[in-house]
CSV table of C-alpha atoms and ligand atoms in Angstrom, one decimal:
chain,number,residue,atom,x,y,z
A,822,UNK,CA,192.6,132.1,42.2
A,823,UNK,CA,191.8,135.6,43.1
A,824,UNK,CA,188.4,136.6,41.7
A,825,UNK,CA,187.3,140.2,42.0
A,826,UNK,CA,183.6,139.3,41.5
A,827,UNK,CA,183.2,137.6,44.9
A,828,UNK,CA,181.9,140.1,47.5
A,829,UNK,CA,182.4,138.7,50.9
A,830,UNK,CA,180.5,139.9,53.9
A,831,UNK,CA,182.6,142.6,55.5
A,832,UNK,CA,180.6,144.0,58.4
A,833,UNK,CA,177.6,144.4,56.0
A,834,UNK,CA,176.2,142.8,52.9
A,835,UNK,CA,178.0,144.2,49.8
A,836,UNK,CA,176.0,145.5,46.8
A,837,UNK,CA,178.3,145.4,43.8
A,838,UNK,CA,177.7,148.4,41.6
A,839,UNK,CA,178.5,146.5,38.4
A,840,UNK,CA,175.9,143.8,39.1
A,841,UNK,CA,172.1,143.7,38.5
A,842,UNK,CA,169.4,141.7,40.1
A,843,UNK,CA,167.7,138.9,38.2
A,844,UNK,CA,164.0,139.9,37.8
A,845,UNK,CA,161.0,137.8,38.1
A,846,UNK,CA,158.5,138.5,35.3
A,847,UNK,CA,154.7,138.4,35.8
A,848,UNK,CA,154.5,134.9,34.4
A,849,UNK,CA,157.2,133.9,37.0
A,850,UNK,CA,159.9,133.3,34.3
A,851,UNK,CA,163.3,135.0,34.8
A,852,UNK,CA,164.8,138.0,33.2
A,853,UNK,CA,168.5,137.3,33.6
A,854,UNK,CA,171.0,140.1,32.9
A,855,UNK,CA,174.6,139.3,31.7
A,856,UNK,CA,175.9,140.6,35.1
A,857,UNK,CA,173.5,139.0,37.7
A,858,UNK,CA,174.0,139.4,41.4
A,859,UNK,CA,173.8,135.9,42.9
A,860,UNK,CA,174.0,135.5,46.7
A,861,UNK,CA,175.7,132.6,48.3
A,862,UNK,CA,175.8,131.3,51.9
A,863,UNK,CA,178.9,129.4,52.8
A,864,UNK,CA,177.2,127.2,55.3
A,865,UNK,CA,178.4,125.5,58.5
A,866,UNK,CA,181.0,122.8,59.1
A,867,UNK,CA,182.7,122.1,55.7
A,868,UNK,CA,180.7,125.0,54.1
A,869,UNK,CA,183.6,127.5,54.3
A,870,UNK,CA,185.8,125.0,52.4
A,871,UNK,CA,183.4,123.8,49.7
A,872,UNK,CA,181.9,127.2,48.9
A,873,UNK,CA,185.2,128.8,47.6
A,874,UNK,CA,185.8,125.6,45.6
A,875,UNK,CA,182.3,125.9,44.0
A,876,UNK,CA,182.8,129.6,43.3
A,877,UNK,CA,186.2,128.9,41.6
A,878,UNK,CA,184.7,126.2,39.4
A,879,UNK,CA,181.6,128.2,38.4
A,880,UNK,CA,183.6,131.4,37.8
A,881,UNK,CA,186.0,129.5,35.6
A,882,UNK,CA,183.2,127.8,33.6
A,883,UNK,CA,181.5,131.2,33.0
A,884,UNK,CA,184.7,132.8,31.9
A,885,UNK,CA,185.5,129.9,29.5
A,886,UNK,CA,182.0,129.8,28.1
A,887,UNK,CA,181.4,133.5,27.6
A,888,UNK,CA,184.7,135.3,28.0
A,889,UNK,CA,183.9,138.7,29.4
A,890,UNK,CA,180.4,139.0,28.0
A,891,UNK,CA,178.7,137.4,31.0
A,892,UNK,CA,179.8,137.5,34.6
A,893,UNK,CA,178.2,136.6,38.0
A,894,UNK,CA,178.5,139.0,40.9
A,895,UNK,CA,178.6,136.8,44.0
A,896,UNK,CA,177.4,138.4,47.2
A,897,UNK,CA,178.0,136.6,50.5
A,898,UNK,CA,175.1,136.4,52.9
A,899,UNK,CA,175.3,135.2,56.4
A,900,UNK,CA,173.4,132.3,58.0
A,901,UNK,CA,174.2,129.6,60.6
A,902,UNK,CA,177.3,129.6,62.7
A,903,UNK,CA,179.0,132.6,60.9
A,904,UNK,CA,175.9,134.7,61.2
A,905,UNK,CA,175.5,133.9,64.9
A,906,UNK,CA,179.1,134.8,65.5
A,907,UNK,CA,178.9,138.1,63.6
A,908,UNK,CA,175.4,139.2,64.3
A,909,UNK,CA,174.0,137.2,67.2
A,910,UNK,CA,171.3,135.7,65.0
A,911,UNK,CA,171.5,132.4,63.0
A,912,UNK,CA,169.2,133.7,60.2
A,913,UNK,CA,169.4,137.5,59.9
A,914,UNK,CA,166.3,139.2,58.4
A,915,UNK,CA,168.6,140.9,55.9
A,916,UNK,CA,169.7,137.5,54.5
A,917,UNK,CA,166.1,136.5,53.9
A,918,UNK,CA,165.3,139.9,52.3
A,919,UNK,CA,168.3,139.8,50.0
A,920,UNK,CA,167.6,136.2,48.9
A,921,UNK,CA,164.1,137.3,47.9
A,922,UNK,CA,165.4,140.3,46.0
A,923,UNK,CA,168.0,138.3,44.1
A,924,UNK,CA,165.5,135.5,43.2
A,925,UNK,CA,168.2,132.8,42.5
A,926,UNK,CA,170.9,131.8,45.1
A,927,UNK,CA,173.1,129.0,46.4
A,928,UNK,CA,174.0,127.7,49.8
A,929,UNK,CA,176.2,125.2,51.6
A,930,UNK,CA,175.0,122.9,54.5
A,931,UNK,CA,173.5,124.6,57.5
A,932,UNK,CA,173.3,122.9,60.9
A,933,UNK,CA,170.7,123.2,63.6
A,934,UNK,CA,172.4,123.0,67.0
A,935,UNK,CA,171.1,120.1,68.9
A,936,UNK,CA,169.2,120.9,72.1
A,937,UNK,CA,169.1,124.7,71.5
A,938,UNK,CA,165.6,124.5,70.2
A,939,UNK,CA,164.5,126.8,67.3
A,940,UNK,CA,163.4,126.0,63.9
A,941,UNK,CA,165.8,124.5,61.4
A,942,UNK,CA,167.4,127.1,59.2
A,943,UNK,CA,166.8,125.0,56.1
A,944,UNK,CA,163.1,124.9,57.0
A,945,UNK,CA,163.0,128.7,57.5
A,946,UNK,CA,164.7,129.2,54.1
A,947,UNK,CA,162.3,126.7,52.4
A,948,UNK,CA,159.3,128.4,53.7
A,949,UNK,CA,160.5,132.0,53.2
A,950,UNK,CA,160.2,131.8,49.4
A,951,UNK,CA,157.8,128.8,49.3
A,952,UNK,CA,160.3,126.5,47.6
A,953,UNK,CA,157.7,123.8,47.0
A,954,UNK,CA,159.7,121.4,44.8
A,955,UNK,CA,163.0,120.0,45.6
A,956,UNK,CA,164.9,118.6,42.6
A,957,UNK,CA,167.7,116.1,42.8
A,958,UNK,CA,169.1,115.0,39.5
A,959,UNK,CA,171.1,111.9,40.2
A,960,UNK,CA,173.6,110.8,37.6
A,961,UNK,CA,177.1,109.2,37.6
A,962,UNK,CA,180.3,111.0,36.6
A,963,UNK,CA,182.7,108.2,37.0
A,964,UNK,CA,183.2,108.2,40.8
A,965,UNK,CA,183.5,104.9,42.9
A,966,UNK,CA,180.1,103.5,43.5
A,967,UNK,CA,178.7,100.5,45.4
A,968,UNK,CA,177.0,99.0,42.3
A,969,UNK,CA,178.6,97.4,39.3
A,970,UNK,CA,176.9,99.5,36.6
A,971,UNK,CA,176.3,103.0,38.0
A,972,UNK,CA,176.2,104.5,34.5
A,973,UNK,CA,172.7,103.1,34.3
A,974,UNK,CA,171.5,105.7,36.9
A,975,UNK,CA,170.3,108.9,35.5
A,976,UNK,CA,167.1,110.0,37.2
A,977,UNK,CA,165.8,113.3,38.6
A,978,UNK,CA,163.8,113.0,41.8
A,979,UNK,CA,161.2,115.7,42.3
A,980,UNK,CA,160.3,115.8,46.0
A,981,UNK,CA,157.3,117.8,47.1
A,982,UNK,CA,158.6,120.2,49.7
A,983,UNK,CA,155.6,121.9,51.4
A,984,UNK,CA,153.2,119.2,52.5
A,985,UNK,CA,153.1,115.7,54.1
A,986,UNK,CA,154.2,114.7,57.6
A,987,UNK,CA,156.8,117.5,57.6
A,988,UNK,CA,154.0,119.9,58.7
A,989,UNK,CA,154.8,118.9,62.3
A,990,UNK,CA,151.2,118.2,63.3
A,991,UNK,CA,152.1,115.7,65.9
A,992,UNK,CA,150.6,114.3,69.1
A,993,UNK,CA,153.0,112.6,71.5
A,994,UNK,CA,152.1,109.3,73.2
A,995,UNK,CA,150.0,109.8,76.3
A,996,UNK,CA,150.0,113.6,76.2
A,997,UNK,CA,146.7,115.3,77.1
A,998,UNK,CA,146.1,116.8,73.6
A,999,UNK,CA,146.7,113.3,72.1
A,1000,UNK,CA,143.9,112.0,74.3
A,1001,UNK,CA,141.6,114.7,73.0
A,1002,UNK,CA,142.4,113.8,69.4
A,1003,UNK,CA,141.9,110.2,70.2
A,1004,UNK,CA,138.5,110.8,71.8
A,1005,UNK,CA,137.4,112.7,68.7
A,1006,UNK,CA,138.3,109.8,66.5
A,1007,UNK,CA,136.8,107.1,68.9
A,1008,UNK,CA,133.6,109.0,69.8
A,1009,UNK,CA,132.8,111.0,66.8
A,1010,UNK,CA,134.4,109.2,63.9
A,1011,UNK,CA,133.7,105.6,64.9
A,1012,UNK,CA,137.4,104.6,64.9
A,1013,UNK,CA,138.1,101.4,67.0
A,1014,UNK,CA,140.1,101.5,70.2
A,1015,UNK,CA,142.3,98.8,68.7
A,1016,UNK,CA,143.4,101.2,66.0
A,1017,UNK,CA,144.1,104.1,68.4
A,1018,UNK,CA,145.1,102.5,71.7
A,1019,UNK,CA,145.6,104.9,74.8
A,1020,UNK,CA,149.4,104.7,74.5
A,1021,UNK,CA,149.6,105.7,70.8
A,1022,UNK,CA,151.2,108.8,69.3
A,1023,UNK,CA,149.6,110.4,66.2
A,1024,UNK,CA,151.3,112.1,63.3
A,1025,UNK,CA,149.1,113.9,60.8
A,1026,UNK,CA,149.8,113.6,57.1
A,1027,UNK,CA,148.1,116.3,55.1
A,1028,UNK,CA,148.3,116.4,51.3
A,1029,UNK,CA,146.6,119.0,49.2
A,1030,UNK,CA,145.5,119.2,45.6
A,1031,UNK,CA,146.9,122.7,45.1
A,1032,UNK,CA,150.3,121.8,46.5
A,1033,UNK,CA,150.4,118.5,44.6
A,1034,UNK,CA,149.4,120.0,41.3
A,1035,UNK,CA,151.9,122.9,41.3
A,1036,UNK,CA,154.7,120.4,42.1
A,1037,UNK,CA,153.6,118.0,39.4
A,1038,UNK,CA,153.4,120.8,36.8
A,1039,UNK,CA,157.0,121.9,37.7
A,1040,UNK,CA,158.2,118.3,37.2
A,1041,UNK,CA,156.4,117.8,33.9
A,1042,UNK,CA,157.7,121.1,32.5
A,1043,UNK,CA,161.2,120.1,33.5
A,1044,UNK,CA,160.8,116.7,31.9
A,1045,UNK,CA,159.5,118.1,28.6
A,1046,UNK,CA,162.2,120.8,28.5
A,1047,UNK,CA,164.9,118.3,29.1
A,1048,UNK,CA,163.7,115.7,26.6
A,1049,UNK,CA,162.9,113.1,29.2
A,1050,UNK,CA,160.8,110.1,28.3
A,1051,UNK,CA,159.3,108.4,31.4
A,1052,UNK,CA,157.9,110.2,34.4
A,1053,UNK,CA,157.0,107.9,37.4
A,1054,UNK,CA,154.4,109.2,39.8
A,1055,UNK,CA,155.4,107.4,43.0
A,1056,UNK,CA,153.5,106.8,46.2
A,1057,UNK,CA,151.9,104.2,48.4
A,1058,UNK,CA,148.5,105.1,47.1
A,1059,UNK,CA,147.1,101.6,47.7
A,1060,UNK,CA,147.5,102.1,51.5
A,1061,UNK,CA,147.2,105.9,52.0
A,1062,UNK,CA,144.3,106.5,49.6
A,1063,UNK,CA,143.4,110.0,51.0
A,1064,UNK,CA,146.9,111.3,50.7
A,1065,UNK,CA,149.4,109.5,48.5
A,1066,UNK,CA,146.6,107.9,46.5
A,1067,UNK,CA,145.1,111.3,46.0
A,1068,UNK,CA,148.5,112.7,45.0
A,1069,UNK,CA,148.8,110.1,42.3
A,1070,UNK,CA,145.3,110.8,40.9
A,1071,UNK,CA,145.9,114.5,40.9
A,1072,UNK,CA,149.1,114.0,39.0
A,1073,UNK,CA,147.1,112.3,36.2
A,1074,UNK,CA,144.6,115.2,36.2
A,1075,UNK,CA,147.5,117.6,35.6
A,1076,UNK,CA,148.4,115.5,32.5
A,1077,UNK,CA,145.0,116.3,31.1
A,1078,UNK,CA,145.5,120.1,31.5
A,1079,UNK,CA,145.7,122.0,28.2
A,1080,UNK,CA,149.4,122.8,28.8
A,1081,UNK,CA,150.2,119.1,28.8
A,1082,UNK,CA,147.5,117.5,26.6
A,1083,UNK,CA,149.2,115.6,23.8
A,1084,UNK,CA,152.6,116.1,25.3
A,1085,UNK,CA,152.1,114.0,28.4
A,1086,UNK,CA,150.7,110.6,27.5
A,1087,UNK,CA,149.6,107.9,30.0
A,1088,UNK,CA,149.9,104.9,27.7
A,1089,UNK,CA,151.9,103.8,24.7
A,1090,UNK,CA,155.3,104.8,23.5
A,1091,UNK,CA,156.2,108.5,23.9
A,1092,UNK,CA,157.1,110.2,20.6
A,1093,UNK,CA,159.6,113.1,20.1
A,1094,UNK,CA,158.4,115.9,22.4
A,1095,UNK,CA,156.3,113.6,24.6
A,1096,UNK,CA,156.7,112.0,28.0
A,1097,UNK,CA,155.0,109.0,29.3
A,1098,UNK,CA,153.5,109.3,32.8
A,1099,UNK,CA,153.1,106.1,34.8
A,1100,UNK,CA,152.1,105.2,38.4
A,1101,UNK,CA,154.6,103.2,40.5
A,1102,UNK,CA,154.1,102.1,44.1
A,1103,UNK,CA,156.9,103.3,46.4
A,1104,UNK,CA,158.2,99.8,47.4
A,1105,UNK,CA,158.3,98.8,43.8
A,1106,UNK,CA,160.2,101.9,42.9
A,1107,UNK,CA,162.8,101.3,45.6
A,1108,UNK,CA,163.4,97.8,44.2
A,1109,UNK,CA,163.4,99.0,40.6
A,1110,UNK,CA,166.0,101.7,41.4
A,1111,UNK,CA,168.4,99.0,42.4
A,1112,UNK,CA,167.5,96.3,39.9
A,1113,UNK,CA,166.7,98.4,36.8
A,1114,UNK,CA,167.6,102.0,37.5
A,1115,UNK,CA,167.4,103.0,33.8
A,1116,UNK,CA,163.6,102.3,33.8
A,1117,UNK,CA,162.6,105.9,34.8
A,1118,UNK,CA,164.0,109.3,33.9
A,1119,UNK,CA,162.0,111.4,36.4
A,1120,UNK,CA,160.4,110.5,39.7
A,1121,UNK,CA,157.7,112.7,41.0
A,1122,UNK,CA,156.7,112.1,44.6
A,1123,UNK,CA,155.7,113.4,48.0
A,1124,UNK,CA,157.9,114.9,50.7
A,1125,UNK,CA,158.6,111.8,52.8
A,1126,UNK,CA,158.9,109.3,50.0
A,1127,UNK,CA,161.1,111.8,48.2
A,1128,UNK,CA,163.4,111.8,51.2
A,1129,UNK,CA,163.9,108.0,51.0
A,1130,UNK,CA,164.0,107.8,47.3
A,1131,UNK,CA,166.5,110.5,46.7
A,1132,UNK,CA,168.9,109.1,49.4
A,1133,UNK,CA,168.7,105.6,47.8
A,1134,UNK,CA,169.3,107.0,44.3
A,1135,UNK,CA,172.2,109.1,45.7
A,1136,UNK,CA,173.7,106.1,47.3
A,1137,UNK,CA,173.7,104.2,44.0
A,1138,UNK,CA,176.1,106.8,42.5
A,1139,UNK,CA,178.4,107.0,45.6
A,1140,UNK,CA,176.5,109.0,48.2
A,1141,UNK,CA,175.1,112.5,48.7
A,1142,UNK,CA,178.5,114.0,48.3
A,1143,UNK,CA,178.1,113.7,44.5
A,1144,UNK,CA,174.5,114.8,44.1
A,1145,UNK,CA,173.3,118.4,43.7
A,1146,UNK,CA,169.9,119.8,44.5
A,1147,UNK,CA,167.7,122.7,43.9
A,1148,UNK,CA,164.7,124.1,45.8
A,1149,UNK,CA,162.3,125.7,43.4
A,1150,UNK,CA,159.2,127.8,43.9
A,1151,UNK,CA,157.3,130.2,41.6
A,1152,UNK,CA,160.5,131.4,39.9
A,1153,UNK,CA,162.5,131.6,43.1
A,1154,UNK,CA,165.3,129.1,43.4
A,1155,UNK,CA,167.9,128.1,46.0
A,1156,UNK,CA,170.5,125.5,45.1
A,1157,UNK,CA,172.3,123.6,47.8
A,1158,UNK,CA,174.6,120.7,48.6
A,1159,UNK,CA,172.7,117.5,49.6
A,1160,UNK,CA,175.1,116.4,52.4
A,1161,UNK,CA,175.2,117.7,55.9
A,1162,UNK,CA,177.7,119.9,57.7
A,1163,UNK,CA,180.2,117.1,58.3
A,1164,UNK,CA,181.8,118.8,61.3
A,1165,UNK,CA,184.0,115.8,61.8
A,1166,UNK,CA,186.1,116.7,58.8
A,1167,UNK,CA,185.6,120.5,58.9
A,1168,UNK,CA,188.8,122.6,58.7
A,1169,UNK,CA,190.9,119.8,57.3
A,1170,UNK,CA,190.6,120.7,53.6
A,1171,UNK,CA,189.5,117.3,52.6
A,1172,UNK,CA,185.7,117.8,52.0
A,1173,UNK,CA,184.4,116.8,48.7
A,1174,UNK,CA,183.1,119.9,46.9
A,1175,UNK,CA,181.1,118.1,44.2
A,1176,UNK,CA,177.6,118.3,45.6
A,1177,UNK,CA,177.8,122.1,45.9
A,1178,UNK,CA,179.7,122.5,42.7
A,1179,UNK,CA,177.2,120.5,40.7
A,1180,UNK,CA,174.5,122.5,42.4
A,1181,UNK,CA,176.3,125.5,40.9
A,1182,UNK,CA,176.0,123.9,37.5
A,1183,UNK,CA,172.3,123.4,38.1
A,1184,UNK,CA,172.0,127.1,39.0
A,1185,UNK,CA,173.7,128.0,35.7
A,1186,UNK,CA,171.2,125.8,33.8
A,1187,UNK,CA,168.4,127.4,35.7
A,1188,UNK,CA,169.4,130.9,34.6
A,1189,UNK,CA,169.9,129.6,31.0
A,1190,UNK,CA,173.7,129.5,31.0
A,1191,UNK,CA,173.8,125.9,29.8
A,1192,UNK,CA,177.2,126.1,28.0
A,1193,UNK,CA,178.9,127.0,31.3
A,1194,UNK,CA,177.1,124.1,33.1
A,1195,UNK,CA,178.2,121.7,30.4
A,1196,UNK,CA,181.8,122.7,31.0
A,1197,UNK,CA,181.5,121.9,34.6
A,1198,UNK,CA,180.2,118.4,33.9
A,1199,UNK,CA,183.0,117.9,31.4
A,1200,UNK,CA,185.6,119.1,33.9
A,1201,UNK,CA,184.4,116.9,36.7
A,1202,UNK,CA,184.2,113.9,34.5
A,1203,UNK,CA,187.7,114.3,33.2
A,1204,UNK,CA,189.1,114.9,36.7
A,1205,UNK,CA,187.5,111.8,38.0
A,1206,UNK,CA,188.5,109.8,34.9
A,1207,UNK,CA,192.1,110.7,35.9
A,1208,UNK,CA,191.3,109.5,39.4
A,1209,UNK,CA,191.8,112.9,40.9
A,1210,UNK,CA,189.7,113.7,43.9
A,1211,UNK,CA,189.3,114.4,47.6
A,1212,UNK,CA,190.2,111.5,49.9
A,1213,UNK,CA,186.7,110.0,49.8
A,1214,UNK,CA,186.9,109.7,46.0
A,1215,UNK,CA,190.6,108.7,45.8
A,1216,UNK,CA,190.1,106.3,48.7
A,1217,UNK,CA,187.2,104.7,46.9
A,1218,UNK,CA,189.4,104.1,43.8
A,1219,UNK,CA,192.1,102.6,46.0
A,1220,UNK,CA,189.6,100.2,47.5
A,1221,UNK,CA,188.9,99.1,44.0
A,1222,UNK,CA,192.6,98.3,43.7
A,1223,UNK,CA,193.3,101.4,41.5
A,1224,UNK,CA,196.0,104.0,42.0
A,1225,UNK,CA,194.6,107.4,43.0
A,1226,UNK,CA,196.1,110.4,44.8
A,1227,UNK,CA,194.3,112.4,47.4
A,1228,UNK,CA,193.7,116.1,46.6
A,1229,UNK,CA,192.6,118.8,48.9
A,1230,UNK,CA,189.2,120.4,48.4
A,1231,UNK,CA,190.7,123.4,46.6
A,1232,UNK,CA,193.2,121.4,44.6
A,1233,UNK,CA,190.3,119.2,43.4
A,1234,UNK,CA,188.4,122.3,42.3
A,1235,UNK,CA,191.5,123.6,40.5
A,1236,UNK,CA,191.9,120.2,38.8
A,1237,UNK,CA,188.2,120.4,37.6
A,1238,UNK,CA,188.7,124.0,36.4
A,1239,UNK,CA,191.8,123.1,34.4
A,1240,UNK,CA,190.0,120.2,32.7
A,1241,UNK,CA,186.9,122.1,31.3
B,217,ATP,P1,174.1,117.2,59.5
B,217,ATP,O1,173.9,117.0,61.0
B,217,ATP,O2,174.2,118.7,59.1
B,217,ATP,O3,173.2,116.5,58.6
B,217,ATP,P2,176.3,115.3,59.2
B,217,ATP,O4,177.7,115.6,59.5
B,217,ATP,O5,175.5,114.2,59.8
B,217,ATP,O6,175.6,116.7,59.2
B,217,ATP,P3,176.0,114.0,56.6
B,217,ATP,O7,175.9,114.6,55.3
B,217,ATP,O8,175.0,113.1,57.1
B,217,ATP,O9,176.3,115.1,57.6
B,217,ATP,O10,177.4,113.3,56.5
B,217,ATP,C1,177.8,112.1,57.3
B,217,ATP,C2,179.3,111.9,57.2
B,217,ATP,O11,179.7,111.8,55.8
B,217,ATP,C3,180.1,113.2,57.6
B,217,ATP,O12,180.3,113.1,59.0
B,217,ATP,C4,181.4,113.1,56.8
B,217,ATP,O13,182.3,112.2,57.5
B,217,ATP,C5,180.9,112.5,55.5
B,217,ATP,N1,180.6,113.6,54.5
B,217,ATP,C6,179.5,114.3,54.4
B,217,ATP,N2,179.7,115.2,53.4
B,217,ATP,C7,180.9,115.1,52.9
B,217,ATP,C8,181.7,115.7,51.9
B,217,ATP,N3,181.2,116.7,51.2
B,217,ATP,N4,182.9,115.3,51.7
B,217,ATP,C9,183.5,114.3,52.5
B,217,ATP,N5,182.8,113.7,53.4
B,217,ATP,C10,181.5,114.0,53.7
């Protein structure tokens, strides 16, 4: 399992001579060489265990799919615990600069130390390249799941990533600035004291047309490119008319744009090459996901709803350990595992590498290397069919009364690689 295309950080960031950077064209599409330089960040906690597993599976898939005609040159960048230990900074400037230069990258989970203050590294990364859409394709590959028919789940959740209550415009209960905001609403806007009592806290929820529309366009393009049929625009628009309601209306305006006219319909049956866009209220969607998960192929929603919905959808197929994700901006993309750092099991060699590995498959699809991505899906499916997996997977099978053997993180990756 010794790969010579993985360039670890050795006192400095390596720049492999044989590799070339992916280029972002004027229209924000990618120009991908056959030897792209792709940075990876191991991540904290279980990151150093799942990252090598992902690299092994993705390298094997690329080799099987293209022999020596295509090859990724992986460059390790530092962030989080490892960066702090080696450089004294949790997010070195050089990491951000290299990520931008390389356009497409992948990372494991990064923790934000509790009580130390400072911005979350994930937020810094998200904002650095304006990754405004988070995509989580949720599908089932045969793993133990809490529902009887998980094969019915195959939905991509598009979560807006740059708007909503995550903007941290907050006024804490009883603070002086909160009283100023309150007074403005009571005295100048005619809001009643009952709605804003003196002991209330206030969180501001902004939502913009520009941010919504670019996100919706991204989701619609993805749905059309991937032959999807039904796109649900989800929000609680009946209650939050100025934000989630506006989001839902703006989405329907996007459907009218020349790029989508005739291809995105809002009633009737979608024909070949068309998608149907429908509005669904958030609570109905949460219920539908459990009762009739096959009803929608793509869910397009805001930041906060996207958080809830993607976690519920992930739970249906066995939890976040099985679900990949991508943060996408105007061409720039950062793929990442959806679970956290899991320090409780770090260093034991038992972490499930699937979320990051499937994010690697997503990265391959994003750069147009679809054959290699397909090999990964096939390898994972076969390994799970044979009930091979890390203890969380094997243990799940045993709970179902089936025989299954625990594999280490790396042995599971090897089992996947051998089954492509
Ligand atoms: P963070 O604080 O970074 O979000 P966390 O440890 O709370 O990290 P979660 O993803 O919420 O991370 O995970 C909760 C628990 O689920 C972990 O403590 C771990 O026991 C388990 N877990 C998470 N990811 C994995 C994984 N890839 N493989 C096996 N178990 C996992």
